PDB file of C-alpha atoms in Angstrom:
ATOM      1  CA  MET F1173     -99.947 355.452 120.124  1.00  0.00           C
ATOM      2  CA  ALA F1174    -101.770 357.764 117.508  1.00  0.00           C
ATOM      3  CA  ASN F1175     -98.636 359.940 116.491  1.00  0.00           C
ATOM      4  CA  VAL F1176     -96.244 356.868 116.040  1.00  0.00           C
ATOM      5  CA  THR F1177     -96.352 353.221 115.086  1.00  0.00           C
ATOM      6  CA  VAL F1178     -93.915 351.121 116.855  1.00  0.00           C
ATOM      7  CA  LEU F1179     -91.922 349.358 113.879  1.00  0.00           C
ATOM      8  CA  SER F1180     -90.433 346.092 116.415  1.00  0.00           C
ATOM      9  CA  GLN F1181     -90.011 346.190 120.426  1.00  0.00           C
ATOM     10  CA  HIS F1182     -87.502 343.723 121.654  1.00  0.00           C
ATOM     11  CA  VAL F1183     -86.976 342.463 125.999  1.00  0.00           C
ATOM     12  CA  CYS F1184     -83.224 343.739 126.771  1.00  0.00           C
ATOM     13  CA  PHE F1185     -82.254 344.088 130.335  1.00  0.00           C
ATOM     14  CA  GLY F1186     -85.799 343.427 131.281  1.00  0.00           C
ATOM     15  CA  GLY F1187     -86.654 346.944 129.400  1.00  0.00           C
ATOM     16  CA  ARG F1188     -87.386 347.268 126.632  1.00  0.00           C
ATOM     17  CA  GLN F1189     -86.078 348.271 123.452  1.00  0.00           C
ATOM     18  CA  LEU F1190     -88.018 349.710 120.619  1.00  0.00           C
ATOM     19  CA  PHE F1191     -88.478 351.003 117.304  1.00  0.00           C
ATOM     20  CA  VAL F1192     -90.665 353.484 116.289  1.00  0.00           C
ATOM     21  CA  GLY F1193     -91.300 355.288 112.808  1.00  0.00           C
ATOM     22  CA  HIS F1194     -93.521 358.128 112.313  1.00  0.00           C
ATOM     23  CA  GLU F1195     -94.053 362.147 110.097  1.00  0.00           C
ATOM     24  CA  SER F1196     -92.596 364.284 111.037  1.00  0.00           C
ATOM     25  CA  PHE F1197     -92.905 368.194 110.434  1.00  0.00           C
ATOM     26  CA  SER F1198     -89.254 369.524 110.908  1.00  0.00           C
ATOM     27  CA  CYS F1199     -88.648 367.487 108.093  1.00  0.00           C
ATOM     28  CA  ASN F1200     -91.775 367.327 105.944  1.00  0.00           C
ATOM     29  CA  ALA F1201     -90.931 363.670 105.474  1.00  0.00           C
ATOM     30  CA  PRO F1202     -90.984 360.340 107.425  1.00  0.00           C
ATOM     31  CA  MET F1203     -88.286 360.106 110.002  1.00  0.00           C
ATOM     32  CA  ARG F1204     -87.210 356.814 112.287  1.00  0.00           C
ATOM     33  CA  PHE F1205     -85.990 356.374 116.137  1.00  0.00           C
ATOM     34  CA  SER F1206     -85.335 354.381 118.145  1.00  0.00           C
ATOM     35  CA  ILE F1207     -85.918 354.211 121.976  1.00  0.00           C
ATOM     36  CA  TYR F1208     -85.086 351.884 124.575  1.00  0.00           C
ATOM     37  CA  LEU F1209     -86.819 352.333 127.994  1.00  0.00           C
ATOM     38  CA  PRO F1210     -85.544 350.924 131.180  1.00  0.00           C
ATOM     39  CA  PRO F1211     -87.512 348.935 134.002  1.00  0.00           C
ATOM     40  CA  ALA F1212     -87.623 351.925 136.090  1.00  0.00           C
ATOM     41  CA  SER F1213     -89.919 352.712 133.090  1.00  0.00           C
ATOM     42  CA  ASP F1214     -92.653 350.536 134.067  1.00  0.00           C
ATOM     43  CA  LEU F1215     -93.300 352.248 137.137  1.00  0.00           C
ATOM     44  CA  GLY F1216     -93.489 355.567 136.131  1.00  0.00           C
ATOM     45  CA  ARG F1217     -91.902 358.398 133.957  1.00  0.00           C
ATOM     46  CA  VAL F1218     -87.281 358.440 133.529  1.00  0.00           C
ATOM     47  CA  PRO F1219     -84.982 360.699 133.222  1.00  0.00           C
ATOM     48  CA  ALA F1220     -83.598 359.954 129.234  1.00  0.00           C
ATOM     49  CA  VAL F1221     -79.964 360.253 127.486  1.00  0.00           C
ATOM     50  CA  MET F1222     -81.075 361.531 123.453  1.00  0.00           C
ATOM     51  CA  CYS F1223     -78.286 359.548 121.547  1.00  0.00           C
ATOM     52  CA  LEU F1224     -76.695 361.750 118.221  1.00  0.00           C
ATOM     53  CA  ALA F1225     -75.188 359.022 116.173  1.00  0.00           C
ATOM     54  CA  GLY F1226     -72.438 359.797 113.021  1.00  0.00           C
ATOM     55  CA  LEU F1227     -72.032 359.861 109.895  1.00  0.00           C
ATOM     56  CA  THR F1228     -74.210 356.590 107.547  1.00  0.00           C
ATOM     57  CA  CYS F1229     -76.075 355.520 110.739  1.00  0.00           C
ATOM     58  CA  THR F1230     -78.954 355.117 111.164  1.00  0.00           C
ATOM     59  CA  GLU F1231     -81.534 355.308 114.070  1.00  0.00           C
ATOM     60  CA  GLU F1232     -80.034 350.837 114.626  1.00  0.00           C
ATOM     61  CA  THR F1233     -76.599 351.613 114.797  1.00  0.00           C
ATOM     62  CA  PHE F1234     -76.302 352.895 119.138  1.00  0.00           C
ATOM     63  CA  ALA F1235     -79.129 350.178 119.738  1.00  0.00           C
ATOM     64  CA  THR F1236     -77.025 347.756 118.434  1.00  0.00           C
ATOM     65  CA  LYS F1237     -73.785 348.220 118.295  1.00  0.00           C
ATOM     66  CA  ALA F1238     -72.495 350.525 121.221  1.00  0.00           C
ATOM     67  CA  GLY F1239     -74.003 347.902 124.192  1.00  0.00           C
ATOM     68  CA  ALA F1240     -75.556 351.419 126.303  1.00  0.00           C
ATOM     69  CA  GLN F1241     -78.837 349.579 127.127  1.00  0.00           C
ATOM     70  CA  ARG F1242     -77.136 347.573 130.692  1.00  0.00           C
ATOM     71  CA  TRP F1243     -75.947 350.751 131.727  1.00  0.00           C
ATOM     72  CA  ALA F1244     -79.102 352.438 130.981  1.00  0.00           C
ATOM     73  CA  ALA F1245     -81.074 349.720 132.768  1.00  0.00           C
ATOM     74  CA  GLU F1246     -78.824 350.076 135.679  1.00  0.00           C
ATOM     75  CA  CYS F1247     -79.235 353.950 136.028  1.00  0.00           C
ATOM     76  CA  GLY F1248     -83.061 353.824 135.329  1.00  0.00           C
ATOM     77  CA  LEU F1249     -82.028 356.107 131.934  1.00  0.00           C
ATOM     78  CA  ALA F1250     -84.151 355.592 128.844  1.00  0.00           C
ATOM     79  CA  LEU F1251     -82.075 355.795 125.484  1.00  0.00           C
ATOM     80  CA  ILE F1252     -83.800 358.488 122.708  1.00  0.00           C
ATOM     81  CA  MET F1253     -81.542 357.100 118.934  1.00  0.00           C
ATOM     82  CA  PRO F1254     -82.980 359.175 115.805  1.00  0.00           C
ATOM     83  CA  ASP F1255     -81.919 358.608 112.440  1.00  0.00           C
ATOM     84  CA  THR F1256     -78.969 361.456 111.189  1.00  0.00           C
ATOM     85  CA  SER F1257     -81.174 362.271 108.048  1.00  0.00           C
ATOM     86  CA  PRO F1258     -83.955 362.152 106.363  1.00  0.00           C
ATOM     87  CA  ARG F1259     -84.578 359.210 103.942  1.00  0.00           C
ATOM     88  CA  GLY F1260     -86.375 358.332 100.248  1.00  0.00           C
ATOM     89  CA  LEU F1261     -86.705 362.004  99.188  1.00  0.00           C
ATOM     90  CA  ASN F1262     -84.190 361.011  96.167  1.00  0.00           C
ATOM     91  CA  LEU F1263     -82.717 364.854  96.342  1.00  0.00           C
ATOM     92  CA  PRO F1264     -80.316 366.120  93.700  1.00  0.00           C
ATOM     93  CA  GLY F1265     -77.374 364.199  95.040  1.00  0.00           C
ATOM     94  CA  ASP F1266     -78.579 363.456  98.029  1.00  0.00           C
ATOM     95  CA  SER F1267     -77.106 359.649  97.859  1.00  0.00           C
ATOM     96  CA  ASP F1268     -74.070 360.611  95.950  1.00  0.00           C
ATOM     97  CA  HIS F1269     -71.086 361.069  99.218  1.00  0.00           C
ATOM     98  CA  TRP F1270     -71.644 358.940 102.124  1.00  0.00           C
ATOM     99  CA  ASP F1271     -70.392 362.514 103.934  1.00  0.00           C
ATOM    100  CA  PHE F1272     -73.082 364.846 103.118  1.00  0.00           C
ATOM    101  CA  GLY F1273     -76.838 363.909 102.354  1.00  0.00           C
ATOM    102  CA  VAL F1274     -78.637 360.293 103.529  1.00  0.00           C
ATOM    103  CA  GLY F1275     -77.178 359.410 106.739  1.00  0.00           C
ATOM    104  CA  ALA F1276     -75.431 362.725 106.947  1.00  0.00           C
ATOM    105  CA  GLY F1277     -77.755 365.643 108.450  1.00  0.00           C
ATOM    106  CA  PHE F1278     -75.450 366.882 110.643  1.00  0.00           C
ATOM    107  CA  TYR F1279     -77.987 367.947 112.975  1.00  0.00           C
ATOM    108  CA  VAL F1280     -78.587 371.685 111.469  1.00  0.00           C
ATOM    109  CA  ASP F1281     -81.256 373.275 109.983  1.00  0.00           C
ATOM    110  CA  ALA F1282     -80.534 373.865 106.384  1.00  0.00           C
ATOM    111  CA  THR F1283     -81.621 377.199 104.570  1.00  0.00           C
ATOM    112  CA  GLU F1284     -80.274 376.613 100.555  1.00  0.00           C
ATOM    113  CA  PRO F1285     -82.041 374.608  99.174  1.00  0.00           C
ATOM    114  CA  PRO F1286     -83.267 371.914  98.144  1.00  0.00           C
ATOM    115  CA  TRP F1287     -82.982 370.651 102.016  1.00  0.00           C
ATOM    116  CA  SER F1288     -83.735 373.719 103.120  1.00  0.00           C
ATOM    117  CA  GLN F1289     -87.141 371.805 103.455  1.00  0.00           C
ATOM    118  CA  HIS F1290     -86.293 367.936 104.648  1.00  0.00           C
ATOM    119  CA  TYR F1291     -82.774 369.006 106.370  1.00  0.00           C
ATOM    120  CA  ARG F1292     -84.137 370.214 109.514  1.00  0.00           C
ATOM    121  CA  MET F1293     -82.555 367.991 112.130  1.00  0.00           C
ATOM    122  CA  TYR F1294     -81.398 370.317 114.887  1.00  0.00           C
ATOM    123  CA  ARG F1295     -84.899 371.722 114.961  1.00  0.00           C
ATOM    124  CA  TYR F1296     -86.425 368.260 114.913  1.00  0.00           C
ATOM    125  CA  VAL F1297     -83.606 367.045 117.427  1.00  0.00           C
ATOM    126  CA  THR F1298     -83.825 370.479 120.079  1.00  0.00           C
ATOM    127  CA  GLN F1299     -88.351 370.264 119.596  1.00  0.00           C
ATOM    128  CA  GLU F1300     -90.081 367.638 117.976  1.00  0.00           C
ATOM    129  CA  LEU F1301     -88.725 364.385 119.090  1.00  0.00           C
ATOM    130  CA  VAL F1302     -88.454 365.725 122.472  1.00  0.00           C
ATOM    131  CA  ASP F1303     -92.045 366.664 122.389  1.00  0.00           C
ATOM    132  CA  LEU F1304     -92.800 363.504 120.690  1.00  0.00           C
ATOM    133  CA  VAL F1305     -91.514 361.046 123.031  1.00  0.00           C
ATOM    134  CA  ALA F1306     -92.206 362.573 126.088  1.00  0.00           C
ATOM    135  CA  ALA F1307     -95.848 362.665 124.632  1.00  0.00           C
ATOM    136  CA  GLU F1308     -95.589 358.948 123.721  1.00  0.00           C
ATOM    137  CA  PHE F1309     -93.867 356.854 125.969  1.00  0.00           C
ATOM    138  CA  PRO F1310     -92.687 357.476 130.108  1.00  0.00           C
ATOM    139  CA  ILE F1311     -89.273 360.326 129.537  1.00  0.00           C
ATOM    140  CA  ARG F1312     -89.215 363.300 132.257  1.00  0.00           C
ATOM    141  CA  LYS F1313     -88.760 366.321 129.706  1.00  0.00           C
ATOM    142  CA  GLU F1314     -87.311 367.650 132.092  1.00  0.00           C
ATOM    143  CA  LYS F1315     -84.469 365.958 132.681  1.00  0.00           C
ATOM    144  CA  LEU F1316     -83.106 365.238 129.148  1.00  0.00           C
ATOM    145  CA  GLY F1317     -79.783 364.956 128.541  1.00  0.00           C
ATOM    146  CA  ILE F1318     -77.329 364.284 124.942  1.00  0.00           C
ATOM    147  CA  LEU F1319     -74.396 362.396 123.175  1.00  0.00           C
ATOM    148  CA  GLY F1320     -73.551 361.637 120.282  1.00  0.00           C
ATOM    149  CA  HIS F1321     -70.087 360.477 118.067  1.00  0.00           C
ATOM    150  CA  SER F1322     -68.694 362.238 115.839  1.00  0.00           C
ATOM    151  CA  MET F1323     -70.838 363.826 113.792  1.00  0.00           C
ATOM    152  CA  GLY F1324     -73.264 363.215 116.009  1.00  0.00           C
ATOM    153  CA  GLY F1325     -70.766 364.525 118.651  1.00  0.00           C
ATOM    154  CA  HIS F1326     -70.920 368.095 116.984  1.00  0.00           C
ATOM    155  CA  GLY F1327     -74.539 367.498 116.808  1.00  0.00           C
ATOM    156  CA  ALA F1328     -74.468 366.817 120.881  1.00  0.00           C
ATOM    157  CA  LEU F1329     -72.432 369.857 121.311  1.00  0.00           C
ATOM    158  CA  VAL F1330     -74.037 372.073 119.547  1.00  0.00           C
ATOM    159  CA  CYS F1331     -77.775 371.150 120.450  1.00  0.00           C
ATOM    160  CA  GLY F1332     -76.730 371.266 124.582  1.00  0.00           C
ATOM    161  CA  LEU F1333     -75.286 374.087 124.024  1.00  0.00           C
ATOM    162  CA  ARG F1334     -77.392 376.126 122.425  1.00  0.00           C
ATOM    163  CA  ASN F1335     -80.187 375.045 124.440  1.00  0.00           C
ATOM    164  CA  PRO F1336     -79.417 374.397 128.269  1.00  0.00           C
ATOM    165  CA  ASP F1337     -83.207 374.698 129.090  1.00  0.00           C
ATOM    166  CA  VAL F1338     -83.452 371.608 126.816  1.00  0.00           C
ATOM    167  CA  PHE F1339     -80.671 369.172 127.972  1.00  0.00           C
ATOM    168  CA  GLN F1340     -79.228 369.194 131.680  1.00  0.00           C
ATOM    169  CA  SER F1341     -75.826 367.566 130.091  1.00  0.00           C
ATOM    170  CA  ILE F1342     -73.274 366.879 126.999  1.00  0.00           C
ATOM    171  CA  SER F1343     -70.757 364.311 126.376  1.00  0.00           C
ATOM    172  CA  ALA F1344     -69.544 363.344 122.482  1.00  0.00           C
ATOM    173  CA  PHE F1345     -67.227 360.331 121.468  1.00  0.00           C
ATOM    174  CA  ALA F1346     -64.828 361.652 118.991  1.00  0.00           C
ATOM    175  CA  PRO F1347     -67.142 364.959 118.248  1.00  0.00           C
ATOM    176  CA  VAL F1348     -66.198 367.219 115.640  1.00  0.00           C
ATOM    177  CA  VAL F1349     -65.424 370.039 117.143  1.00  0.00           C
ATOM    178  CA  ALA F1350     -64.591 372.927 114.879  1.00  0.00           C
ATOM    179  CA  PRO F1351     -66.684 371.806 112.089  1.00  0.00           C
ATOM    180  CA  MET F1352     -65.824 375.678 109.733  1.00  0.00           C
ATOM    181  CA  VAL F1353     -62.215 374.036 110.102  1.00  0.00           C
ATOM    182  CA  CYS F1354     -62.434 370.190 108.584  1.00  0.00           C
ATOM    183  CA  PRO F1355     -63.368 369.403 105.572  1.00  0.00           C
ATOM    184  CA  TRP F1356     -66.941 367.531 106.404  1.00  0.00           C
ATOM    185  CA  GLY F1357     -68.126 370.237 108.147  1.00  0.00           C
ATOM    186  CA  GLN F1358     -66.967 372.610 105.370  1.00  0.00           C
ATOM    187  CA  LYS F1359     -68.295 370.659 103.018  1.00  0.00           C
ATOM    188  CA  ALA F1360     -71.771 369.681 104.787  1.00  0.00           C
ATOM    189  CA  PHE F1361     -72.021 373.271 106.313  1.00  0.00           C
ATOM    190  CA  SER F1362     -71.414 374.961 102.392  1.00  0.00           C
ATOM    191  CA  HIS F1363     -74.548 372.818 100.270  1.00  0.00           C
ATOM    192  CA  TYR F1364     -76.794 373.703 103.745  1.00  0.00           C
ATOM    193  CA  LEU F1365     -76.114 376.862 104.888  1.00  0.00           C
ATOM    194  CA  GLY F1366     -74.579 378.691 102.026  1.00  0.00           C
ATOM    195  CA  LYS F1367     -71.649 379.784 101.220  1.00  0.00           C
ATOM    196  CA  GLU F1368     -71.651 382.670 103.294  1.00  0.00           C
ATOM    197  CA  ARG F1369     -69.300 381.588 106.243  1.00  0.00           C
ATOM    198  CA  GLU F1370     -70.226 384.230 109.077  1.00  0.00           C
ATOM    199  CA  SER F1371     -74.212 382.201 109.598  1.00  0.00           C
ATOM    200  CA  TRP F1372     -72.145 378.740 110.468  1.00  0.00           C
ATOM    201  CA  ARG F1373     -70.970 379.803 113.667  1.00  0.00           C
ATOM    202  CA  HIS F1374     -74.275 379.323 114.745  1.00  0.00           C
ATOM    203  CA  TRP F1375     -73.561 375.615 114.437  1.00  0.00           C
ATOM    204  CA  ASP F1376     -69.741 375.054 115.482  1.00  0.00           C
ATOM    205  CA  ALA F1377     -69.205 374.047 119.424  1.00  0.00           C
ATOM    206  CA  CYS F1378     -65.664 375.893 119.423  1.00  0.00           C
ATOM    207  CA  GLU F1379     -67.283 379.060 117.887  1.00  0.00           C
ATOM    208  CA  LEU F1380     -70.225 379.235 120.324  1.00  0.00           C
ATOM    209  CA  VAL F1381     -68.225 378.407 122.781  1.00  0.00           C
ATOM    210  CA  ARG F1382     -66.097 380.744 122.127  1.00  0.00           C
ATOM    211  CA  SER F1383     -68.986 383.602 121.857  1.00  0.00           C
ATOM    212  CA  GLY F1384     -69.731 382.706 124.888  1.00  0.00           C
ATOM    213  CA  ILE F1385     -72.375 380.580 125.157  1.00  0.00           C
ATOM    214  CA  SER F1386     -71.949 377.918 128.132  1.00  0.00           C
ATOM    215  CA  THR F1387     -73.902 374.996 130.078  1.00  0.00           C
ATOM    216  CA  ASN F1388     -73.516 374.446 133.510  1.00  0.00           C
ATOM    217  CA  ALA F1389     -72.028 370.907 133.614  1.00  0.00           C
ATOM    218  CA  GLU F1390     -69.768 370.165 132.835  1.00  0.00           C
ATOM    219  CA  ILE F1391     -68.694 368.514 129.030  1.00  0.00           C
ATOM    220  CA  LEU F1392     -67.412 364.968 129.095  1.00  0.00           C
ATOM    221  CA  VAL F1393     -65.348 363.725 125.857  1.00  0.00           C
ATOM    222  CA  ASP F1394     -63.521 360.958 124.941  1.00  0.00           C
ATOM    223  CA  VAL F1395     -61.388 360.592 122.056  1.00  0.00           C
ATOM    224  CA  GLY F1396     -59.359 357.977 120.394  1.00  0.00           C
ATOM    225  CA  LEU F1397     -55.583 358.451 120.108  1.00  0.00           C
ATOM    226  CA  ALA F1398     -55.200 355.542 116.849  1.00  0.00           C
ATOM    227  CA  ASP F1399     -58.421 357.564 115.138  1.00  0.00           C
ATOM    228  CA  LYS F1400     -57.356 358.291 111.696  1.00  0.00           C
ATOM    229  CA  PHE F1401     -59.462 361.075 111.761  1.00  0.00           C
ATOM    230  CA  LEU F1402     -57.848 363.081 115.005  1.00  0.00           C
ATOM    231  CA  THR F1403     -56.041 365.919 113.671  1.00  0.00           C
ATOM    232  CA  THR F1404     -58.150 366.460 110.337  1.00  0.00           C
ATOM    233  CA  GLN F1405     -61.302 366.203 111.387  1.00  0.00           C
ATOM    234  CA  LEU F1406     -61.936 365.715 115.169  1.00  0.00           C
ATOM    235  CA  MET F1407     -59.099 367.824 116.276  1.00  0.00           C
ATOM    236  CA  PRO F1408     -60.230 368.162 119.688  1.00  0.00           C
ATOM    237  CA  GLU F1409     -57.984 370.353 121.221  1.00  0.00           C
ATOM    238  CA  LYS F1410     -59.637 372.862 119.674  1.00  0.00           C
ATOM    239  CA  LEU F1411     -62.723 372.927 121.845  1.00  0.00           C
ATOM    240  CA  GLU F1412     -60.069 372.045 125.060  1.00  0.00           C
ATOM    241  CA  GLU F1413     -58.521 375.776 123.903  1.00  0.00           C
ATOM    242  CA  VAL F1414     -61.482 377.830 123.783  1.00  0.00           C
ATOM    243  CA  CYS F1415     -63.334 375.808 127.181  1.00  0.00           C
ATOM    244  CA  ALA F1416     -60.485 376.833 128.474  1.00  0.00           C
ATOM    245  CA  ARG F1417     -60.371 380.482 128.318  1.00  0.00           C
ATOM    246  CA  SER F1418     -63.606 380.956 128.785  1.00  0.00           C
ATOM    247  CA  GLY F1419     -64.202 378.805 131.984  1.00  0.00           C
ATOM    248  CA  GLN F1420     -66.788 376.412 130.290  1.00  0.00           C
ATOM    249  CA  SER F1421     -65.564 373.142 132.329  1.00  0.00           C
ATOM    250  CA  LEU F1422     -64.666 371.091 130.183  1.00  0.00           C
ATOM    251  CA  LYS F1423     -63.187 367.115 130.921  1.00  0.00           C
ATOM    252  CA  LEU F1424     -61.386 365.758 127.997  1.00  0.00           C
ATOM    253  CA  ARG F1425     -59.844 361.997 128.079  1.00  0.00           C
ATOM    254  CA  ARG F1426     -57.461 360.623 125.341  1.00  0.00           C
ATOM    255  CA  HIS F1427     -57.292 357.262 125.588  1.00  0.00           C
ATOM    256  CA  ALA F1428     -54.298 355.400 123.566  1.00  0.00           C
ATOM    257  CA  GLY F1429     -55.152 352.636 120.889  1.00  0.00           C
ATOM    258  CA  TYR F1430     -58.987 353.490 121.082  1.00  0.00           C
ATOM    259  CA  ASP F1431     -60.051 354.004 117.634  1.00  0.00           C
ATOM    260  CA  HIS F1432     -63.091 355.699 116.209  1.00  0.00           C
ATOM    261  CA  SER F1433     -65.721 352.802 115.709  1.00  0.00           C
ATOM    262  CA  TYR F1434     -68.178 351.342 117.829  1.00  0.00           C
ATOM    263  CA  TYR F1435     -65.175 349.174 120.204  1.00  0.00           C
ATOM    264  CA  PHE F1436     -64.599 352.378 121.653  1.00  0.00           C
ATOM    265  CA  ILE F1437     -67.535 353.117 122.620  1.00  0.00           C
ATOM    266  CA  THR F1438     -68.944 350.366 123.567  1.00  0.00           C
ATOM    267  CA  THR F1439     -65.662 350.181 125.901  1.00  0.00           C
ATOM    268  CA  PHE F1440     -66.633 353.665 127.624  1.00  0.00           C
ATOM    269  CA  VAL F1441     -70.828 354.526 127.329  1.00  0.00           C
ATOM    270  CA  GLU F1442     -71.028 353.510 130.686  1.00  0.00           C
ATOM    271  CA  ASP F1443     -69.262 356.524 132.005  1.00  0.00           C
ATOM    272  CA  HIS F1444     -71.011 358.825 129.519  1.00  0.00           C
ATOM    273  CA  LEU F1445     -74.529 357.052 131.089  1.00  0.00           C
ATOM    274  CA  ARG F1446     -72.956 357.717 134.575  1.00  0.00           C
ATOM    275  CA  HIS F1447     -71.671 360.940 133.661  1.00  0.00           C
ATOM    276  CA  HIS F1448     -75.071 361.570 132.401  1.00  0.00           C
ATOM    277  CA  ALA F1449     -77.181 360.174 135.868  1.00  0.00           C
ATOM    278  CA  ARG F1450     -75.290 362.578 137.915  1.00  0.00           C
ATOM    279  CA  TYR F1451     -77.112 365.484 136.141  1.00  0.00           C
ATOM    280  CA  LEU F1452     -80.377 363.785 135.338  1.00  0.00           C
ATOM    281  CA  THR F1453     -81.302 360.931 138.618  1.00  0.00           C
TER     282      THR F1453
END
């Protein structure tokens, strides 16, 4: 594996959980990701699901908290779990706030300095990492899905909608669906993309669907009704409305009592992986 360094690996449900480092040309910085290879990968290439984590998370978060490996092994799916931003760059202000900068790349390609030199997470997720894992691991590049949580849910929706040739299935837990009108998104976009709001539309799932961009696959979204960010940051009803108007197939499930945490994710992650398996296997 000339292009990656395996930092650690662990046997898990008969497969292998690896943590990997490499030099990223998209981010112009060292990057890390984790990858779960199910038992089926010992026999040949397998489909995979890109799993995008949320604010403050790393490449370890989904791997250690979601409980997804059990179901990935059963479904014959690999899991690809990137970090949420470049790290160790010490850009001005990159560590001042938990919801911006380090751990908060928002899966966009920044256009404003100093972020534009390194914060190119969209290109990293949709191009570089896809090519890298297909070259270095037994992954079927033509059979990829994408899911995410919170900020990562925003990333999954935007990356999936804009790249139907790359991702054949999409799902999200508690996604930020309309970042142009929520505080998290406005903060990130104004710094990464500048003050001209028209350019933000390319990075907003609701605006993409409103403009006619769609996917043939049904999008699965789960939200918890006890999520403290539901009304102020997530606003799932906005995605529901634009999908209904445009004809984009959406299954939006609301769950009483569940919050924003990984306890919510681990409860329903089996459903999400089986959703992806319908399209990928």
